[in-house]
PDB file of C-alpha atoms in Angstrom:
ATOM      1  CA  VAL A   4      26.184  -9.596  28.585  1.00  0.00           C
ATOM      2  CA  THR A   5      22.829  -9.180  30.330  1.00  0.00           C
ATOM      3  CA  GLU A   6      23.023 -12.646  31.869  1.00  0.00           C
ATOM      4  CA  ARG A   7      26.566 -12.125  33.076  1.00  0.00           C
ATOM      5  CA  LEU A   8      25.543  -8.805  34.556  1.00  0.00           C
ATOM      6  CA  ASN A   9      22.582 -10.408  36.297  1.00  0.00           C
ATOM      7  CA  ARG A  10      24.862 -12.966  37.878  1.00  0.00           C
ATOM      8  CA  ALA A  11      27.487 -10.409  38.878  1.00  0.00           C
ATOM      9  CA  LEU A  12      25.038  -7.795  40.146  1.00  0.00           C
ATOM     10  CA  PRO A  13      24.571  -9.143  43.698  1.00  0.00           C
ATOM     11  CA  LEU A  14      28.352  -9.166  44.184  1.00  0.00           C
ATOM     12  CA  LEU A  15      28.668  -5.682  42.703  1.00  0.00           C
ATOM     13  CA  ILE A  16      25.919  -4.442  45.036  1.00  0.00           C
ATOM     14  CA  ILE A  17      27.607  -5.950  48.104  1.00  0.00           C
ATOM     15  CA  GLY A  18      30.945  -4.520  46.979  1.00  0.00           C
ATOM     16  CA  ALA A  19      29.494  -1.047  46.455  1.00  0.00           C
ATOM     17  CA  GLY A  20      27.773  -1.282  49.842  1.00  0.00           C
ATOM     18  CA  LEU A  21      31.008  -2.204  51.614  1.00  0.00           C
ATOM     19  CA  ILE A  22      32.879   0.619  49.867  1.00  0.00           C
ATOM     20  CA  GLY A  23      30.141   2.981  51.050  1.00  0.00           C
ATOM     21  CA  ILE A  24      30.489   1.808  54.665  1.00  0.00           C
ATOM     22  CA  TRP A  25      34.267   2.212  54.469  1.00  0.00           C
ATOM     23  CA  LEU A  26      33.856   5.693  52.958  1.00  0.00           C
ATOM     24  CA  GLY A  27      31.384   6.695  55.667  1.00  0.00           C
ATOM     25  CA  ALA A  28      33.667   5.489  58.460  1.00  0.00           C
ATOM     26  CA  THR A  29      36.694   7.209  56.892  1.00  0.00           C
ATOM     27  CA  ILE A  30      34.853  10.485  56.381  1.00  0.00           C
ATOM     28  CA  PHE A  31      33.505  10.441  59.915  1.00  0.00           C
ATOM     29  CA  ALA A  32      36.927   9.707  61.345  1.00  0.00           C
ATOM     30  CA  SER A  33      38.395  12.636  59.423  1.00  0.00           C
ATOM     31  CA  ILE A  34      35.738  15.202  60.442  1.00  0.00           C
ATOM     32  CA  SER A  35      35.377  14.241  64.093  1.00  0.00           C
TER      33      SER A  35
ATOM     34  CA  VAL B  24      22.774  -1.755  30.261  1.00  0.00           C
ATOM     35  CA  SER B  25      25.315   0.989  29.815  1.00  0.00           C
ATOM     36  CA  ILE B  26      28.319   1.622  32.022  1.00  0.00           C
ATOM     37  CA  ARG B  27      26.795   4.971  32.940  1.00  0.00           C
ATOM     38  CA  VAL B  28      23.636   3.321  34.309  1.00  0.00           C
ATOM     39  CA  LEU B  29      25.605   0.675  36.188  1.00  0.00           C
ATOM     40  CA  ALA B  30      27.969   3.279  37.653  1.00  0.00           C
ATOM     41  CA  GLY B  31      25.061   5.479  38.726  1.00  0.00           C
ATOM     42  CA  TYR B  32      23.331   2.512  40.318  1.00  0.00           C
ATOM     43  CA  LEU B  33      26.365   1.240  42.226  1.00  0.00           C
ATOM     44  CA  GLY B  34      27.217   4.834  43.178  1.00  0.00           C
ATOM     45  CA  GLY B  35      23.725   5.128  44.642  1.00  0.00           C
ATOM     46  CA  ILE B  36      24.250   1.963  46.689  1.00  0.00           C
ATOM     47  CA  ALA B  37      27.604   3.199  47.973  1.00  0.00           C
ATOM     48  CA  LEU B  38      26.131   6.620  48.778  1.00  0.00           C
ATOM     49  CA  GLY B  39      23.306   4.891  50.656  1.00  0.00           C
ATOM     50  CA  THR B  40      25.509   2.731  52.868  1.00  0.00           C
ATOM     51  CA  MET B  41      27.868   5.685  53.371  1.00  0.00           C
ATOM     52  CA  SER B  42      24.962   7.830  54.554  1.00  0.00           C
ATOM     53  CA  VAL B  43      23.659   5.179  56.944  1.00  0.00           C
ATOM     54  CA  THR B  44      27.206   4.766  58.315  1.00  0.00           C
ATOM     55  CA  LEU B  45      27.512   8.539  58.851  1.00  0.00           C
ATOM     56  CA  LEU B  46      24.152   8.628  60.650  1.00  0.00           C
ATOM     57  CA  PHE B  47      25.092   5.572  62.709  1.00  0.00           C
ATOM     58  CA  LEU B  48      28.443   7.019  63.827  1.00  0.00           C
ATOM     59  CA  GLY B  49      27.054  10.528  64.293  1.00  0.00           C
ATOM     60  CA  MET B  50      24.281   9.181  66.484  1.00  0.00           C
ATOM     61  CA  ARG B  51      26.768   7.269  68.635  1.00  0.00           C
ATOM     62  CA  ALA B  52      28.870  10.418  69.083  1.00  0.00           C
ATOM     63  CA  VAL B  53      25.806  12.330  70.292  1.00  0.00           C
ATOM     64  CA  MET B  54      24.761   9.507  72.604  1.00  0.00           C
ATOM     65  CA  ASP B  55      28.245   9.500  74.080  1.00  0.00           C
ATOM     66  CA  VAL B  56      27.667  13.062  75.311  1.00  0.00           C
ATOM     67  CA  GLY B  57      24.282  12.263  76.800  1.00  0.00           C
ATOM     68  CA  GLY B  58      21.880  11.998  73.891  1.00  0.00           C
ATOM     69  CA  ALA B  59      21.358  15.599  72.815  1.00  0.00           C
ATOM     70  CA  CYS B  60      23.468  18.552  71.801  1.00  0.00           C
ATOM     71  CA  ALA B  61      22.990  22.053  70.420  1.00  0.00           C
ATOM     72  CA  GLU B  62      24.940  25.249  70.113  1.00  0.00           C
ATOM     73  CA  GLY B  63      24.482  28.830  68.968  1.00  0.00           C
ATOM     74  CA  GLY B  64      21.270  30.795  68.934  1.00  0.00           C
ATOM     75  CA  PRO B  65      19.941  32.981  71.752  1.00  0.00           C
ATOM     76  CA  TYR B  66      20.436  30.235  74.317  1.00  0.00           C
ATOM     77  CA  VAL B  67      23.836  28.720  74.759  1.00  0.00           C
ATOM     78  CA  SER B  68      23.483  24.979  75.135  1.00  0.00           C
ATOM     79  CA  ALA B  69      25.252  23.290  77.994  1.00  0.00           C
ATOM     80  CA  GLN B  70      26.305  20.568  75.608  1.00  0.00           C
ATOM     81  CA  PRO B  71      28.126  21.518  72.422  1.00  0.00           C
ATOM     82  CA  CYS B  72      28.031  18.916  69.691  1.00  0.00           C
ATOM     83  CA  PRO B  73      31.028  16.675  69.104  1.00  0.00           C
ATOM     84  CA  ASP B  74      33.173  17.636  66.107  1.00  0.00           C
ATOM     85  CA  GLY B  75      31.794  16.560  62.767  1.00  0.00           C
ATOM     86  CA  VAL B  76      28.397  15.505  64.061  1.00  0.00           C
ATOM     87  CA  PRO B  77      26.376  18.278  62.380  1.00  0.00           C
ATOM     88  CA  ILE B  78      27.977  17.552  59.001  1.00  0.00           C
ATOM     89  CA  ALA B  79      27.625  13.788  59.437  1.00  0.00           C
ATOM     90  CA  MET B  80      23.955  13.963  60.420  1.00  0.00           C
ATOM     91  CA  PHE B  81      22.951  16.565  57.834  1.00  0.00           C
ATOM     92  CA  GLY B  82      24.974  14.939  55.060  1.00  0.00           C
ATOM     93  CA  GLY B  83      23.739  11.499  56.042  1.00  0.00           C
ATOM     94  CA  MET B  84      20.103  12.515  55.798  1.00  0.00           C
ATOM     95  CA  ILE B  85      20.470  14.308  52.454  1.00  0.00           C
ATOM     96  CA  GLY B  86      22.621  11.427  51.214  1.00  0.00           C
ATOM     97  CA  MET B  87      19.974   8.843  52.124  1.00  0.00           C
ATOM     98  CA  PHE B  88      17.382  10.529  49.934  1.00  0.00           C
ATOM     99  CA  ALA B  89      19.835  11.126  47.106  1.00  0.00           C
ATOM    100  CA  ALA B  90      20.927   7.475  47.264  1.00  0.00           C
ATOM    101  CA  ALA B  91      17.321   6.253  47.135  1.00  0.00           C
ATOM    102  CA  GLY B  92      16.732   8.453  44.095  1.00  0.00           C
ATOM    103  CA  LEU B  93      19.850   7.167  42.322  1.00  0.00           C
ATOM    104  CA  ILE B  94      19.048   3.524  43.083  1.00  0.00           C
ATOM    105  CA  VAL B  95      15.481   3.822  41.780  1.00  0.00           C
ATOM    106  CA  TRP B  96      16.409   5.971  38.775  1.00  0.00           C
ATOM    107  CA  PHE B  97      19.273   3.841  37.517  1.00  0.00           C
ATOM    108  CA  GLY B  98      18.047   0.555  38.981  1.00  0.00           C
ATOM    109  CA  SER B  99      14.769   0.767  37.057  1.00  0.00           C
ATOM    110  CA  GLN B 100      16.823   0.939  33.863  1.00  0.00           C
ATOM    111  CA  ILE B 101      18.518  -2.325  34.837  1.00  0.00           C
ATOM    112  CA  GLY B 102      15.437  -4.194  36.027  1.00  0.00           C
ATOM    113  CA  LYS B 103      12.745  -4.374  38.666  1.00  0.00           C
ATOM    114  CA  ARG B 104      14.898  -6.435  40.968  1.00  0.00           C
ATOM    115  CA  ALA B 105      17.766  -3.963  40.838  1.00  0.00           C
ATOM    116  CA  ALA B 106      15.431  -1.097  41.706  1.00  0.00           C
ATOM    117  CA  SER B 107      13.827  -3.116  44.494  1.00  0.00           C
ATOM    118  CA  VAL B 108      17.120  -3.053  46.418  1.00  0.00           C
ATOM    119  CA  VAL B 109      16.103   0.431  47.580  1.00  0.00           C
ATOM    120  CA  ALA B 110      13.563  -1.236  49.886  1.00  0.00           C
ATOM    121  CA  LEU B 111      16.453  -2.491  52.005  1.00  0.00           C
ATOM    122  CA  GLY B 112      17.288   1.116  52.910  1.00  0.00           C
ATOM    123  CA  TRP B 113      14.439   1.316  55.392  1.00  0.00           C
ATOM    124  CA  PRO B 114      15.426  -1.730  57.488  1.00  0.00           C
ATOM    125  CA  ALA B 115      19.102  -0.772  57.147  1.00  0.00           C
ATOM    126  CA  LEU B 116      18.401   2.639  58.663  1.00  0.00           C
ATOM    127  CA  PHE B 117      16.094   1.545  61.454  1.00  0.00           C
ATOM    128  CA  LEU B 118      17.937  -1.627  62.444  1.00  0.00           C
ATOM    129  CA  SER B 119      21.322   0.115  62.593  1.00  0.00           C
ATOM    130  CA  LEU B 120      20.109   3.167  64.514  1.00  0.00           C
ATOM    131  CA  GLY B 121      17.978   0.897  66.713  1.00  0.00           C
ATOM    132  CA  LEU B 122      21.105  -1.126  67.451  1.00  0.00           C
ATOM    133  CA  ASN B 123      22.671   2.050  68.868  1.00  0.00           C
ATOM    134  CA  PHE B 124      19.670   2.621  71.126  1.00  0.00           C
ATOM    135  CA  LEU B 125      19.659  -0.986  72.326  1.00  0.00           C
ATOM    136  CA  GLU B 126      23.404  -1.099  72.960  1.00  0.00           C
ATOM    137  CA  TYR B 127      23.410   2.153  74.938  1.00  0.00           C
ATOM    138  CA  ALA B 128      20.285   1.055  76.826  1.00  0.00           C
ATOM    139  CA  LEU B 129      21.832  -2.222  77.927  1.00  0.00           C
ATOM    140  CA  TYR B 130      25.416  -0.991  78.315  1.00  0.00           C
ATOM    141  CA  PRO B 131      25.157   2.706  79.222  1.00  0.00           C
ATOM    142  CA  PRO B 132      28.469   4.588  78.837  1.00  0.00           C
ATOM    143  CA  ASP B 133      28.257   6.255  82.261  1.00  0.00           C
ATOM    144  CA  ALA B 134      27.438   4.543  85.525  1.00  0.00           C
ATOM    145  CA  GLU B 135      23.666   4.608  84.990  1.00  0.00           C
ATOM    146  CA  PRO B 136      21.847   1.427  86.002  1.00  0.00           C
ATOM    147  CA  ALA B 137      20.874  -0.705  82.993  1.00  0.00           C
ATOM    148  CA  PRO B 138      18.519  -0.867  81.252  1.00  0.00           C
ATOM    149  CA  VAL B 139      18.070   2.805  80.420  1.00  0.00           C
ATOM    150  CA  TRP B 140      14.358   2.863  79.564  1.00  0.00           C
ATOM    151  CA  GLY B 141      14.594   6.119  77.612  1.00  0.00           C
ATOM    152  CA  TRP B 142      16.847   4.335  75.132  1.00  0.00           C
ATOM    153  CA  LEU B 143      15.423   0.845  75.392  1.00  0.00           C
ATOM    154  CA  ILE B 144      11.932   1.881  74.235  1.00  0.00           C
ATOM    155  CA  PRO B 145      13.051   3.710  71.065  1.00  0.00           C
ATOM    156  CA  GLY B 146      15.457   0.861  70.395  1.00  0.00           C
ATOM    157  CA  VAL B 147      12.689  -1.738  70.466  1.00  0.00           C
ATOM    158  CA  LEU B 148      10.431   0.553  68.401  1.00  0.00           C
ATOM    159  CA  PHE B 149      13.150   1.038  65.782  1.00  0.00           C
ATOM    160  CA  TRP B 150      13.738  -2.704  65.563  1.00  0.00           C
ATOM    161  CA  VAL B 151      10.039  -3.373  65.091  1.00  0.00           C
ATOM    162  CA  MET B 152       9.825  -0.646  62.438  1.00  0.00           C
ATOM    163  CA  GLY B 153      12.851  -1.976  60.590  1.00  0.00           C
ATOM    164  CA  GLY B 154      12.450  -5.674  61.267  1.00  0.00           C
ATOM    165  CA  ALA B 155       8.752  -6.220  60.504  1.00  0.00           C
ATOM    166  CA  PRO B 156       8.854  -4.973  56.896  1.00  0.00           C
ATOM    167  CA  LEU B 157      12.134  -6.821  56.371  1.00  0.00           C
ATOM    168  CA  ALA B 158      10.615 -10.084  57.630  1.00  0.00           C
ATOM    169  CA  VAL B 159       7.526  -9.730  55.439  1.00  0.00           C
ATOM    170  CA  GLY B 160       9.676  -8.753  52.465  1.00  0.00           C
ATOM    171  CA  LEU B 161      11.957 -11.753  52.938  1.00  0.00           C
ATOM    172  CA  LEU B 162       8.951 -14.073  53.227  1.00  0.00           C
ATOM    173  CA  ALA B 163       7.438 -12.665  50.035  1.00  0.00           C
ATOM    174  CA  TRP B 164      10.791 -12.928  48.291  1.00  0.00           C
ATOM    175  CA  ARG B 165      11.174 -16.560  49.310  1.00  0.00           C
ATOM    176  CA  GLU B 166       7.684 -17.425  48.113  1.00  0.00           C
ATOM    177  CA  ALA B 167       8.267 -15.631  44.824  1.00  0.00           C
ATOM    178  CA  ARG B 168      11.552 -17.456  44.282  1.00  0.00           C
ATOM    179  CA  ALA B 169       9.854 -20.780  44.841  1.00  0.00           C
ATOM    180  CA  GLY B 170       7.208 -19.781  42.303  1.00  0.00           C
ATOM    181  CA  ARG B 171       4.446 -19.906  44.876  1.00  0.00           C
ATOM    182  CA  PRO B 172       1.765 -17.242  44.997  1.00  0.00           C
ATOM    183  CA  GLY B 173       2.693 -16.374  48.569  1.00  0.00           C
ATOM    184  CA  ASN B 174       1.021 -17.102  51.848  1.00  0.00           C
ATOM    185  CA  ARG B 175      -1.860 -15.129  53.277  1.00  0.00           C
ATOM    186  CA  LEU B 176       0.302 -12.601  55.118  1.00  0.00           C
ATOM    187  CA  THR B 177       2.607 -11.750  52.228  1.00  0.00           C
ATOM    188  CA  ARG B 178      -0.281 -11.576  49.761  1.00  0.00           C
ATOM    189  CA  GLN B 179      -2.175  -9.297  52.087  1.00  0.00           C
ATOM    190  CA  VAL B 180       0.760  -6.944  52.417  1.00  0.00           C
ATOM    191  CA  VAL B 181       1.759  -7.019  48.778  1.00  0.00           C
ATOM    192  CA  THR B 182      -1.737  -6.604  47.360  1.00  0.00           C
ATOM    193  CA  SER B 183      -2.395  -3.662  49.626  1.00  0.00           C
ATOM    194  CA  VAL B 184       0.396  -1.705  47.954  1.00  0.00           C
ATOM    195  CA  PRO B 185      -0.263  -0.166  44.534  1.00  0.00           C
ATOM    196  CA  SER B 186       1.244  -2.451  41.945  1.00  0.00           C
ATOM    197  CA  LYS B 187       3.935  -0.120  40.670  1.00  0.00           C
ATOM    198  CA  ALA B 188       5.141   0.666  44.156  1.00  0.00           C
ATOM    199  CA  VAL B 189       5.770  -2.955  45.017  1.00  0.00           C
ATOM    200  CA  VAL B 190       9.473  -3.346  45.450  1.00  0.00           C
ATOM    201  CA  PHE B 191       9.694  -6.759  47.024  1.00  0.00           C
ATOM    202  CA  GLY B 192      10.805  -8.487  43.861  1.00  0.00           C
ATOM    203  CA  SER B 193       9.750  -9.075  40.314  1.00  0.00           C
ATOM    204  CA  GLY B 194       8.129 -12.443  40.915  1.00  0.00           C
ATOM    205  CA  VAL B 195       5.542 -11.341  43.417  1.00  0.00           C
ATOM    206  CA  SER B 196       2.167 -10.958  41.807  1.00  0.00           C
ATOM    207  CA  THR B 197       0.301  -7.856  42.834  1.00  0.00           C
ATOM    208  CA  ARG B 198      -3.079  -9.060  41.626  1.00  0.00           C
ATOM    209  CA  ARG B 199      -5.790  -9.586  44.124  1.00  0.00           C
ATOM    210  CA  PRO B 200      -7.178 -13.108  44.232  1.00  0.00           C
ATOM    211  CA  ALA B 201      -9.865 -13.304  41.546  1.00  0.00           C
ATOM    212  CA  GLU B 202     -12.431 -14.830  43.869  1.00  0.00           C
ATOM    213  CA  PRO B 203     -12.697 -15.766  47.519  1.00  0.00           C
ATOM    214  CA  ALA B 204     -11.453 -19.220  48.431  1.00  0.00           C
ATOM    215  CA  ARG B 205     -14.118 -21.789  47.802  1.00  0.00           C
ATOM    216  CA  ILE B 206     -15.383 -23.901  50.621  1.00  0.00           C
ATOM    217  CA  GLU B 207     -15.911 -27.399  49.335  1.00  0.00           C
ATOM    218  CA  PHE B 208     -18.038 -29.843  51.242  1.00  0.00           C
ATOM    219  CA  ALA B 209     -17.147 -33.483  50.827  1.00  0.00           C
ATOM    220  CA  PRO B 210     -20.448 -35.348  50.883  1.00  0.00           C
ATOM    221  CA  GLY B 211     -21.039 -36.859  54.278  1.00  0.00           C
ATOM    222  CA  ALA B 212     -17.720 -35.762  55.721  1.00  0.00           C
ATOM    223  CA  TRP B 213     -19.076 -32.903  57.801  1.00  0.00           C
ATOM    224  CA  GLY B 214     -22.750 -33.689  57.532  1.00  0.00           C
ATOM    225  CA  ALA B 215     -24.998 -31.991  55.031  1.00  0.00           C
ATOM    226  CA  PRO B 216     -23.998 -28.405  54.235  1.00  0.00           C
ATOM    227  CA  ARG B 217     -26.378 -25.765  55.444  1.00  0.00           C
ATOM    228  CA  PRO B 218     -28.914 -24.589  52.867  1.00  0.00           C
ATOM    229  CA  ALA B 219     -27.345 -21.147  52.578  1.00  0.00           C
ATOM    230  CA  ALA B 220     -24.038 -22.665  51.560  1.00  0.00           C
ATOM    231  CA  SER B 221     -25.471 -25.196  49.148  1.00  0.00           C
ATOM    232  CA  GLU B 222     -27.803 -22.781  47.407  1.00  0.00           C
ATOM    233  CA  GLY B 223     -25.617 -19.683  47.391  1.00  0.00           C
ATOM    234  CA  PHE B 224     -22.766 -18.776  45.066  1.00  0.00           C
ATOM    235  CA  ASN B 225     -20.753 -21.678  46.424  1.00  0.00           C
ATOM    236  CA  SER B 226     -23.211 -24.290  45.217  1.00  0.00           C
ATOM    237  CA  PRO B 227     -21.270 -27.458  44.411  1.00  0.00           C
ATOM    238  CA  GLY B 228     -21.164 -28.457  40.788  1.00  0.00           C
ATOM    239  CA  GLY B 229     -22.734 -25.175  39.833  1.00  0.00           C
ATOM    240  CA  ASP B 230     -21.129 -22.279  38.080  1.00  0.00           C
ATOM    241  CA  ASP B 231     -17.605 -23.437  37.384  1.00  0.00           C
ATOM    242  CA  ARG B 232     -17.755 -21.972  33.874  1.00  0.00           C
ATOM    243  CA  ALA B 233     -18.655 -18.568  35.228  1.00  0.00           C
ATOM    244  CA  SER B 234     -15.223 -18.096  36.736  1.00  0.00           C
ATOM    245  CA  ALA B 235     -13.291 -19.303  33.708  1.00  0.00           C
ATOM    246  CA  PRO B 236     -12.813 -15.973  31.889  1.00  0.00           C
ATOM    247  CA  SER B 237     -11.239 -14.209  34.843  1.00  0.00           C
ATOM    248  CA  ASP B 238      -8.992 -17.210  35.514  1.00  0.00           C
ATOM    249  CA  LEU B 239      -7.856 -17.079  31.912  1.00  0.00           C
ATOM    250  CA  VAL B 240      -7.124 -13.364  32.131  1.00  0.00           C
ATOM    251  CA  ASP B 241      -5.307 -13.879  35.430  1.00  0.00           C
ATOM    252  CA  ASP B 242      -3.161 -16.665  34.039  1.00  0.00           C
ATOM    253  CA  LEU B 243      -2.309 -14.696  30.919  1.00  0.00           C
ATOM    254  CA  THR B 244      -1.447 -11.642  33.005  1.00  0.00           C
ATOM    255  CA  ARG B 245       0.793 -13.741  35.202  1.00  0.00           C
ATOM    256  CA  LEU B 246       2.522 -15.237  32.171  1.00  0.00           C
ATOM    257  CA  ALA B 247       3.071 -11.780  30.727  1.00  0.00           C
ATOM    258  CA  GLU B 248       4.559 -10.642  34.034  1.00  0.00           C
ATOM    259  CA  LEU B 249       6.968 -13.580  34.105  1.00  0.00           C
ATOM    260  CA  HIS B 250       7.894 -12.890  30.500  1.00  0.00           C
ATOM    261  CA  GLU B 251       8.473  -9.219  31.199  1.00  0.00           C
ATOM    262  CA  ALA B 252      10.572 -10.032  34.244  1.00  0.00           C
ATOM    263  CA  GLY B 253      12.800 -12.227  32.108  1.00  0.00           C
ATOM    264  CA  ASP B 254      11.865 -15.468  33.865  1.00  0.00           C
ATOM    265  CA  LEU B 255      10.364 -16.821  30.621  1.00  0.00           C
ATOM    266  CA  THR B 256      12.011 -16.648  27.205  1.00  0.00           C
ATOM    267  CA  ASP B 257      10.008 -15.497  24.186  1.00  0.00           C
ATOM    268  CA  ASP B 258       9.563 -19.096  23.057  1.00  0.00           C
ATOM    269  CA  GLU B 259       8.518 -20.366  26.474  1.00  0.00           C
ATOM    270  CA  PHE B 260       6.080 -17.510  26.793  1.00  0.00           C
ATOM    271  CA  ALA B 261       4.526 -18.182  23.393  1.00  0.00           C
ATOM    272  CA  THR B 262       4.216 -21.912  24.110  1.00  0.00           C
ATOM    273  CA  ALA B 263       2.748 -21.430  27.557  1.00  0.00           C
ATOM    274  CA  LYS B 264       0.309 -18.824  26.280  1.00  0.00           C
ATOM    275  CA  ARG B 265      -0.854 -21.087  23.449  1.00  0.00           C
ATOM    276  CA  GLU B 266      -1.295 -24.042  25.810  1.00  0.00           C
ATOM    277  CA  ARG B 267      -3.227 -21.933  28.262  1.00  0.00           C
ATOM    278  CA  LEU B 268      -5.530 -20.664  25.536  1.00  0.00           C
ATOM    279  CA  GLU B 269      -6.046 -24.192  24.196  1.00  0.00           C
ATOM    280  CA  ALA B 270      -6.871 -25.473  27.659  1.00  0.00           C
ATOM    281  CA  ASP B 271      -9.685 -22.987  27.974  1.00  0.00           C
ATOM    282  CA  LYS B 272     -11.565 -24.074  24.873  1.00  0.00           C
ATOM    283  CA  PRO B 273     -14.760 -25.943  25.742  1.00  0.00           C
TER     284      PRO B 273
END
């Protein structure tokens, strides 16, 4: 499990980062 | 690694990029109205802030710190490398906000003549502040991946940071070099070495044994670090350690 996680982690990080950017843009669009 | 740790870690990453995005967009909105805004208080500002900007900026700043905390807290439970991702927050912040400065300096929204120096200078400063650590970090990361001890610049930077605060990657050794680089004189190649060099601590053929203990300790420490970082299995670590100890016997 640890090895699979290690291999998947970079993708998970990029995915989480992109979701964060999308969230930020959506929130800003809704409050401005 | 539990789901809770992974979720907290990825949540921290998402919160971090969300916060940088809010700061980035909030900053652009303020720059669109001239670069500064304020309202309320005893003096009424001539320039009220665009909608949402106060929340975006305030939330973005708080969120940045919270995200860094989450990434370090949960990331350290996953591994050094996971926690080290937090180091990317600094270049992410300064490069993205610097991009705003540079864009508005070169392509000002109103009819000002480009470049707008008041925006160009902070833009360049932000890019240096974000880009220089990123470049050094990437260099150190590349060296560590290749298993090399790093070049002079990366070693200098990495060894000047307390070992536990080093976040450039698990493979980078934080030890200082055990001894200064030796200057070897090939006989006849450069003429006879000066007396000071030949009779001092660098004397050729002299005290090689004297440096052996610290080399041994250094090598063992390095092996232990690799083992701890997961780059060596238990068996590989045991074998390498035994071989290293054998090699040191007179």
